[in-house]
Amino acid sequence: MKIAFVLTAHFPDDERVYFHQAKTLEQHHCETYFISTLVNRQELPSFHCFDSTGFSKQKLIHTISKRLASIHPDVIICDTPMAIMGAAQYRRKAKQDARILYDITEWYPSKKNLAHLTVISKTGKFLLLMLLNLWANFKTDGFILGEYYKSKPFRFFFPKKPYIFCSYYPDLRFIHPIPPHTLTQNCQLFYSGNLSKEKGFEQVLKAAIWAASFNPKVYFTLNVMTTSKFEDSYRLPENLDISFTPYIPFEDFCKKATESDLFFDLRQPDFENDRCLPIKLFYFMAFGRPVIYTDLKAIRKGVPEIEEFGYLVNPYDTEAILDIINQYLLNKQLYDQHCERALQLSKEKYNWDNLAPDFIKFILHNE
């Protein structure tokens, strides 16, 4: 079978698509193809990608349809309503019976679609995009659902359409955990994402500064992976260093990130974030390390064992976060216990091998 991934919100080498879904399909003798509208990449025969910057919606849909016509896929997996519309146009024009599936990992509409608008404009655009989403999904043949809360609207409006839950668990073949070390002299903290207030970087940095200030005998490094520019206006303690790494390939991320000791995500707990399950949480578990995360409904729903290997916190309560860091620094037994439990849960439950059989069955057998 030929499987085409149409991506208007993800790059062609996205870890979920390229390293998990596509590689598993290839192991079952499928041909996989990638159409991404974010970047013009043609270095692999399977990449049919183009940069859609400046394209009208009509031109974007037509170009996706045209690329699909050169592939003639049996199944088309889309990541947004715009991708679905391109796939639907291809199916109509080519008179093909290709199945169209929607892989739902993002809110649509999301707050980023409505940014910088007035309240009235936000309401109008939200309703317009919601209608676009519903209209596009009448053309789909099923859903791949990444998480519980994002699935609810689709299961409500399209109760008869088939679906599968396929979360963000990592393939452990890419991950080689390093045994934890004692934190009495050095402690490496880790943050990945935009350097924005909404994503919680300011709170992570504040926690790192406090931890270093209250533990002058421990040398701290805050490892940050980001594509954002850092505005260096903070006065750092002498025993705190910040190391910035730009976007790196997925396999390099798995090697480099595992060297850190504590993993942070202190995003704002607004309505949307509260119902979003952070993807990298499952990688941090696979690294065998504790996590300190904002207390989100989606995490409690998706990982009910979360407090067996980490802490859910109020991101603005830096004093409480400092207390947690100090517990890990002073109590090696607690730290080792959380490291071991994170690794155990990843190996037993939260890994791609547990999802792959149902994924393959859903894609190849239409069940």
Short mmCIF file of C-alpha atoms in Angstrom, two decimals:
data_model
loop_
_atom_site.label_atom_id
_atom_site.label_comp_id
_atom_site.label_asym_id
_atom_site.label_seq_id
_atom_site.Cartn_x
_atom_site.Cartn_y
_atom_site.Cartn_z
CA MET A 1 0.00 0.00 0.00
CA LYS A 2 1.00 3.61 -0.54
CA ILE A 3 0.58 5.89 2.46
CA ALA A 4 0.91 9.68 2.08
CA PHE A 5 1.29 12.03 5.03
CA VAL A 6 0.05 15.53 4.26
CA LEU A 7 1.44 18.00 6.79
CA THR A 8 0.63 21.70 6.94
CA ALA A 9 1.57 22.13 10.62
CA HIS A 10 4.52 19.72 10.87
CA PHE A 11 7.85 19.20 9.16
CA PRO A 12 8.34 16.00 7.13
CA ASP A 13 10.79 14.57 9.69
CA ASP A 14 8.41 15.14 12.61
CA GLU A 15 9.20 12.49 15.23
CA ARG A 16 5.63 11.18 15.50
CA VAL A 17 5.13 10.89 11.76
CA TYR A 18 8.54 10.03 10.33
CA PHE A 19 10.18 8.03 13.12
CA HIS A 20 7.13 6.21 14.49
CA GLN A 21 4.14 5.96 12.19
CA ALA A 22 6.03 5.87 8.87
CA LYS A 23 8.79 3.53 9.99
CA THR A 24 6.24 1.11 11.41
CA LEU A 25 4.29 1.17 8.14
CA GLU A 26 7.49 0.56 6.17
CA GLN A 27 8.21 -2.49 8.34
CA HIS A 28 4.86 -3.80 7.09
CA HIS A 29 5.91 -3.34 3.44
CA CYS A 30 4.15 -0.03 2.82
CA GLU A 31 5.52 2.80 0.70
CA THR A 32 5.42 6.06 2.64
CA TYR A 33 5.45 9.59 1.21
CA PHE A 34 5.62 13.00 2.85
CA ILE A 35 4.09 16.28 1.74
CA SER A 36 4.94 19.18 4.04
CA THR A 37 4.00 22.77 3.23
CA LEU A 38 6.48 24.25 5.72
CA VAL A 39 9.74 23.65 3.89
CA ASN A 40 10.98 23.00 0.36
CA ARG A 41 12.75 19.67 0.72
CA GLN A 42 13.30 17.16 -2.06
CA GLU A 43 16.44 15.30 -0.94
CA LEU A 44 14.58 12.01 -0.56
CA PRO A 45 12.38 10.41 -3.25
CA SER A 46 9.61 10.13 -0.67
CA PHE A 47 9.62 13.88 0.07
CA HIS A 48 7.22 15.95 -2.04
CA CYS A 49 7.55 19.09 0.08
CA PHE A 50 7.23 22.78 -0.72
CA ASP A 51 7.29 26.10 1.12
CA SER A 52 3.77 27.55 1.02
CA THR A 53 4.71 30.98 2.38
CA GLY A 54 2.57 33.55 0.60
CA PHE A 55 0.21 30.98 -0.89
CA SER A 56 -3.51 31.65 -0.92
CA LYS A 57 -5.70 28.90 0.56
CA GLN A 58 -6.85 27.93 -2.92
CA LYS A 59 -3.28 27.63 -4.22
CA LEU A 60 -2.25 25.64 -1.15
CA ILE A 61 -5.12 23.16 -1.58
CA HIS A 62 -4.44 22.85 -5.32
CA THR A 63 -0.70 22.26 -4.79
CA ILE A 64 -1.36 19.54 -2.20
CA SER A 65 -3.82 17.89 -4.60
CA LYS A 66 -1.27 18.06 -7.41
CA ARG A 67 1.47 16.47 -5.29
CA LEU A 68 -0.89 13.68 -4.26
CA ALA A 69 -1.74 13.06 -7.92
CA SER A 70 1.94 12.23 -8.54
CA ILE A 71 1.84 9.61 -5.77
CA HIS A 72 -1.59 7.97 -6.09
CA PRO A 73 -1.77 6.90 -2.43
CA ASP A 74 -4.17 4.35 -0.98
CA VAL A 75 -4.33 6.13 2.39
CA ILE A 76 -3.80 9.84 3.10
CA ILE A 77 -3.05 10.88 6.69
CA CYS A 78 -3.60 14.62 7.29
CA ASP A 79 -2.59 16.83 10.21
CA THR A 80 -4.99 19.81 9.71
CA PRO A 81 -8.30 20.67 8.05
CA MET A 82 -6.35 22.44 5.24
CA ALA A 83 -4.48 19.21 4.56
CA ILE A 84 -7.80 17.36 4.49
CA MET A 85 -9.19 19.81 1.92
CA GLY A 86 -6.19 19.24 -0.34
CA ALA A 87 -6.60 15.46 0.00
CA ALA A 88 -10.34 15.70 -0.67
CA GLN A 89 -9.74 17.74 -3.84
CA TYR A 90 -7.26 15.13 -5.07
CA ARG A 91 -9.72 12.30 -4.38
CA ARG A 92 -12.53 14.11 -6.20
CA LYS A 93 -10.49 15.09 -9.26
CA ALA A 94 -8.66 11.79 -9.62
CA LYS A 95 -11.80 9.79 -8.83
CA GLN A 96 -9.77 7.68 -6.46
CA ASP A 97 -11.12 5.79 -3.44
CA ALA A 98 -8.17 6.68 -1.20
CA ARG A 99 -9.04 6.78 2.50
CA ILE A 100 -8.50 10.11 4.24
CA LEU A 101 -7.60 10.00 7.93
CA TYR A 102 -7.16 12.97 10.28
CA ASP A 103 -4.30 12.63 12.78
CA ILE A 104 -5.44 15.00 15.52
CA THR A 105 -2.63 16.33 17.70
CA GLU A 106 -3.48 20.05 17.78
CA TRP A 107 -6.46 22.16 18.77
CA TYR A 108 -8.21 23.69 15.78
CA PRO A 109 -9.04 26.47 16.11
CA SER A 110 -6.34 27.14 18.69
CA LYS A 111 -5.40 30.29 20.54
CA LYS A 112 -2.51 30.88 18.11
CA ASN A 113 -5.07 31.12 15.29
CA LEU A 114 -6.83 33.89 17.22
CA ALA A 115 -3.86 35.84 18.57
CA HIS A 116 -3.82 39.66 18.39
CA LEU A 117 -7.55 39.94 17.58
CA THR A 118 -10.26 41.85 19.40
CA VAL A 119 -12.87 39.91 21.37
CA ILE A 120 -15.46 40.35 18.61
CA SER A 121 -12.98 39.39 15.89
CA LYS A 122 -11.85 36.36 17.89
CA THR A 123 -15.43 35.16 18.24
CA GLY A 124 -16.12 35.55 14.55
CA LYS A 125 -12.91 33.87 13.43
CA PHE A 126 -13.36 31.05 15.96
CA LEU A 127 -16.81 30.24 14.58
CA LEU A 128 -15.54 30.45 10.99
CA LEU A 129 -12.62 28.11 11.65
CA MET A 130 -14.82 25.73 13.63
CA LEU A 131 -17.24 25.48 10.68
CA LEU A 132 -14.26 24.92 8.35
CA ASN A 133 -13.05 22.14 10.65
CA LEU A 134 -16.44 20.44 10.74
CA TRP A 135 -16.90 20.76 6.97
CA ALA A 136 -13.45 19.31 6.28
CA ASN A 137 -14.05 16.39 8.61
CA PHE A 138 -17.19 15.32 6.78
CA LYS A 139 -14.70 14.30 4.07
CA THR A 140 -12.58 12.10 6.34
CA ASP A 141 -12.94 8.36 6.76
CA GLY A 142 -11.62 8.15 10.32
CA PHE A 143 -9.53 9.72 13.07
CA ILE A 144 -6.18 9.02 14.70
CA LEU A 145 -6.56 10.63 18.12
CA GLY A 146 -3.50 11.77 20.02
CA GLU A 147 -5.16 12.43 23.36
CA TYR A 148 -8.44 12.37 25.25
CA TYR A 149 -9.53 16.02 25.52
CA LYS A 150 -8.72 16.90 21.91
CA SER A 151 -10.73 13.88 20.78
CA LYS A 152 -14.00 14.91 22.46
CA PRO A 153 -15.38 17.28 19.76
CA PHE A 154 -14.71 14.75 16.99
CA ARG A 155 -16.25 11.84 18.85
CA PHE A 156 -19.27 14.06 19.60
CA PHE A 157 -19.88 15.41 16.09
CA PHE A 158 -18.86 12.24 14.21
CA PRO A 159 -19.85 9.34 16.50
CA LYS A 160 -20.08 6.80 13.65
CA LYS A 161 -16.66 7.44 12.18
CA PRO A 162 -13.96 4.91 13.15
CA TYR A 163 -11.08 6.11 15.30
CA ILE A 164 -8.06 4.93 17.21
CA PHE A 165 -6.26 6.44 20.18
CA CYS A 166 -2.58 6.69 19.35
CA SER A 167 -0.69 8.82 21.86
CA TYR A 168 2.84 10.24 21.79
CA TYR A 169 4.77 7.35 23.29
CA PRO A 170 8.39 7.03 22.07
CA ASP A 171 10.02 4.14 20.29
CA LEU A 172 12.57 3.01 22.89
CA ARG A 173 14.99 1.90 20.18
CA PHE A 174 15.96 5.53 19.75
CA ILE A 175 16.58 6.12 23.46
CA HIS A 176 19.55 4.94 25.52
CA PRO A 177 19.13 6.11 29.13
CA ILE A 178 22.18 7.09 31.17
CA PRO A 179 22.22 5.93 34.82
CA PRO A 180 21.47 8.83 37.20
CA HIS A 181 24.31 10.35 39.16
CA THR A 182 24.46 12.08 42.55
CA LEU A 183 23.36 15.72 42.45
CA THR A 184 25.47 17.02 45.33
CA GLN A 185 27.98 18.83 43.10
CA ASN A 186 26.38 19.24 39.67
CA CYS A 187 22.77 19.38 38.54
CA GLN A 188 21.60 19.77 34.94
CA LEU A 189 18.10 21.15 34.42
CA PHE A 190 16.33 20.88 31.07
CA TYR A 191 13.72 22.92 29.22
CA SER A 192 12.56 22.57 25.61
CA GLY A 193 10.29 25.00 23.79
CA ASN A 194 9.67 28.66 23.02
CA LEU A 195 11.15 31.25 25.35
CA SER A 196 7.77 32.77 26.02
CA LYS A 197 5.80 33.61 29.13
CA GLU A 198 2.90 31.44 27.94
CA LYS A 199 5.17 28.40 27.60
CA GLY A 200 6.59 29.04 31.06
CA PHE A 201 10.24 29.72 30.30
CA GLU A 202 10.34 32.68 32.68
CA GLN A 203 9.17 30.44 35.52
CA VAL A 204 11.73 27.76 34.66
CA LEU A 205 14.52 30.35 34.60
CA LYS A 206 13.32 31.84 37.88
CA ALA A 207 13.30 28.37 39.49
CA ALA A 208 16.84 27.73 38.22
CA ILE A 209 18.08 31.07 39.61
CA TRP A 210 16.48 30.39 42.99
CA ALA A 211 17.90 26.85 43.11
CA ALA A 212 21.40 28.10 42.37
CA SER A 213 21.11 30.97 44.86
CA PHE A 214 19.97 28.69 47.70
CA ASN A 215 22.51 25.95 46.89
CA PRO A 216 25.82 27.78 46.32
CA LYS A 217 27.87 24.55 46.57
CA VAL A 218 26.03 22.96 43.64
CA TYR A 219 26.86 23.98 40.07
CA PHE A 220 23.69 24.20 37.95
CA THR A 221 23.32 24.15 34.18
CA LEU A 222 20.01 25.01 32.56
CA ASN A 223 19.99 23.23 29.19
CA VAL A 224 17.55 24.92 26.82
CA MET A 225 16.52 23.61 23.40
CA THR A 226 14.78 26.31 21.43
CA THR A 227 14.57 28.17 18.16
CA SER A 228 13.71 31.40 20.00
CA LYS A 229 16.15 34.21 20.72
CA PHE A 230 17.10 34.73 24.37
CA GLU A 231 16.96 38.30 25.66
CA ASP A 232 19.81 38.27 28.17
CA SER A 233 18.50 40.70 30.79
CA TYR A 234 18.83 38.41 33.81
CA ARG A 235 21.54 38.49 36.44
CA LEU A 236 22.60 34.91 37.04
CA PRO A 237 24.31 33.45 40.12
CA GLU A 238 27.94 32.43 39.58
CA ASN A 239 27.00 28.75 39.96
CA LEU A 240 24.37 28.84 37.18
CA ASP A 241 25.07 28.57 33.49
CA ILE A 242 22.55 28.54 30.64
CA SER A 243 23.31 26.41 27.60
CA PHE A 244 21.25 27.03 24.45
CA THR A 245 20.88 24.44 21.71
CA PRO A 246 18.93 25.17 18.51
CA TYR A 247 16.71 22.66 16.77
CA ILE A 248 18.58 19.39 16.29
CA PRO A 249 17.53 16.19 14.53
CA PHE A 250 15.32 13.82 16.50
CA GLU A 251 17.95 11.14 17.07
CA ASP A 252 20.45 13.75 18.31
CA PHE A 253 17.80 15.12 20.67
CA CYS A 254 17.34 11.66 22.17
CA LYS A 255 21.08 11.45 22.84
CA LYS A 256 21.68 14.96 24.15
CA ALA A 257 18.59 15.44 26.31
CA THR A 258 19.16 12.24 28.24
CA GLU A 259 22.27 13.80 29.83
CA SER A 260 20.12 16.13 32.00
CA ASP A 261 18.98 15.37 35.56
CA LEU A 262 15.62 17.17 36.01
CA PHE A 263 13.08 18.08 33.32
CA PHE A 264 10.79 21.10 33.49
CA ASP A 265 7.66 22.32 31.76
CA LEU A 266 5.91 25.19 33.57
CA ARG A 267 3.49 26.41 30.89
CA GLN A 268 0.56 28.61 31.88
CA PRO A 269 -2.48 26.56 32.97
CA ASP A 270 -5.01 28.27 30.70
CA PHE A 271 -8.05 26.52 29.18
CA GLU A 272 -6.17 25.17 26.15
CA ASN A 273 -2.94 24.22 27.89
CA ASP A 274 -4.88 22.50 30.67
CA ARG A 275 -6.29 20.12 28.06
CA CYS A 276 -3.07 19.54 26.09
CA LEU A 277 -0.89 16.53 26.85
CA PRO A 278 2.78 17.59 26.47
CA ILE A 279 4.48 15.27 23.98
CA LYS A 280 7.98 15.38 25.45
CA LEU A 281 6.77 14.15 28.84
CA PHE A 282 6.93 10.60 27.50
CA TYR A 283 10.50 11.09 26.30
CA PHE A 284 11.58 12.41 29.68
CA MET A 285 10.08 9.29 31.25
CA ALA A 286 12.02 7.13 28.78
CA PHE A 287 15.23 8.94 29.76
CA GLY A 288 14.58 7.73 33.31
CA ARG A 289 14.41 11.13 34.96
CA PRO A 290 11.98 13.00 37.25
CA VAL A 291 9.78 15.75 35.85
CA ILE A 292 8.41 18.97 37.32
CA TYR A 293 5.35 20.01 35.31
CA THR A 294 2.45 22.40 35.57
CA ASP A 295 -0.55 20.63 37.09
CA LEU A 296 -2.64 20.00 33.96
CA LYS A 297 -5.84 17.98 33.60
CA ALA A 298 -4.47 16.37 30.46
CA ILE A 299 -1.43 15.01 32.29
CA ARG A 300 -3.48 13.55 35.13
CA LYS A 301 -5.76 11.92 32.54
CA GLY A 302 -2.99 10.70 30.24
CA VAL A 303 -0.43 9.65 32.86
CA PRO A 304 -2.22 8.84 36.14
CA GLU A 305 1.08 7.63 37.67
CA ILE A 306 2.72 11.04 37.18
CA GLU A 307 3.37 11.66 40.88
CA GLU A 308 5.22 8.36 41.18
CA PHE A 309 8.16 9.87 39.27
CA GLY A 310 7.72 13.63 39.52
CA TYR A 311 5.61 16.55 40.68
CA LEU A 312 2.74 18.58 39.31
CA VAL A 313 2.93 22.17 40.52
CA ASN A 314 1.52 25.66 40.35
CA PRO A 315 4.05 27.19 37.92
CA TYR A 316 3.96 30.53 39.77
CA ASP A 317 4.80 29.03 43.18
CA THR A 318 8.57 29.21 42.81
CA GLU A 319 9.08 28.55 46.52
CA ALA A 320 7.31 25.18 46.25
CA ILE A 321 9.29 24.33 43.09
CA LEU A 322 12.52 25.21 44.89
CA ASP A 323 11.53 22.88 47.71
CA ILE A 324 11.07 20.04 45.22
CA ILE A 325 14.49 20.68 43.64
CA ASN A 326 16.06 20.70 47.10
CA GLN A 327 14.41 17.38 47.93
CA TYR A 328 16.03 15.82 44.89
CA LEU A 329 19.40 17.38 45.75
CA LEU A 330 19.36 16.20 49.38
CA ASN A 331 17.51 12.91 49.11
CA LYS A 332 19.34 10.56 46.75
CA GLN A 333 16.94 7.75 47.57
CA LEU A 334 13.95 9.81 46.41
CA TYR A 335 15.75 10.90 43.24
CA ASP A 336 16.85 7.36 42.34
CA GLN A 337 13.39 6.01 43.12
CA HIS A 338 11.72 8.49 40.75
CA CYS A 339 14.31 7.81 38.03
CA GLU A 340 13.73 4.07 38.31
CA ARG A 341 9.94 4.40 38.31
CA ALA A 342 9.92 6.68 35.25
CA LEU A 343 12.04 4.18 33.32
CA GLN A 344 9.90 1.25 34.47
CA LEU A 345 6.65 2.88 33.37
CA SER A 346 8.14 3.76 30.00
CA LYS A 347 9.33 0.21 29.39
CA GLU A 348 6.11 -1.43 30.56
CA LYS A 349 3.39 0.96 29.36
CA TYR A 350 4.28 4.24 27.68
CA ASN A 351 6.18 3.10 24.58
CA TRP A 352 5.46 2.88 20.85
CA ASP A 353 5.65 -0.93 20.74
CA ASN A 354 2.41 -1.00 22.73
CA LEU A 355 0.65 1.28 20.22
CA ALA A 356 2.03 0.01 16.91
CA PRO A 357 -0.10 -3.18 16.46
CA ASP A 358 -3.40 -1.30 16.77
CA PHE A 359 -2.08 1.51 14.57
CA ILE A 360 -1.14 -0.92 11.81
CA LYS A 361 -4.46 -2.72 12.08
CA PHE A 362 -6.36 0.58 11.79
CA ILE A 363 -4.38 1.85 8.80
CA LEU A 364 -4.04 -1.34 6.77
CA HIS A 365 -7.22 -3.19 7.59
CA ASN A 366 -9.68 -0.30 8.00
CA GLU A 367 -10.93 -1.52 11.38
#
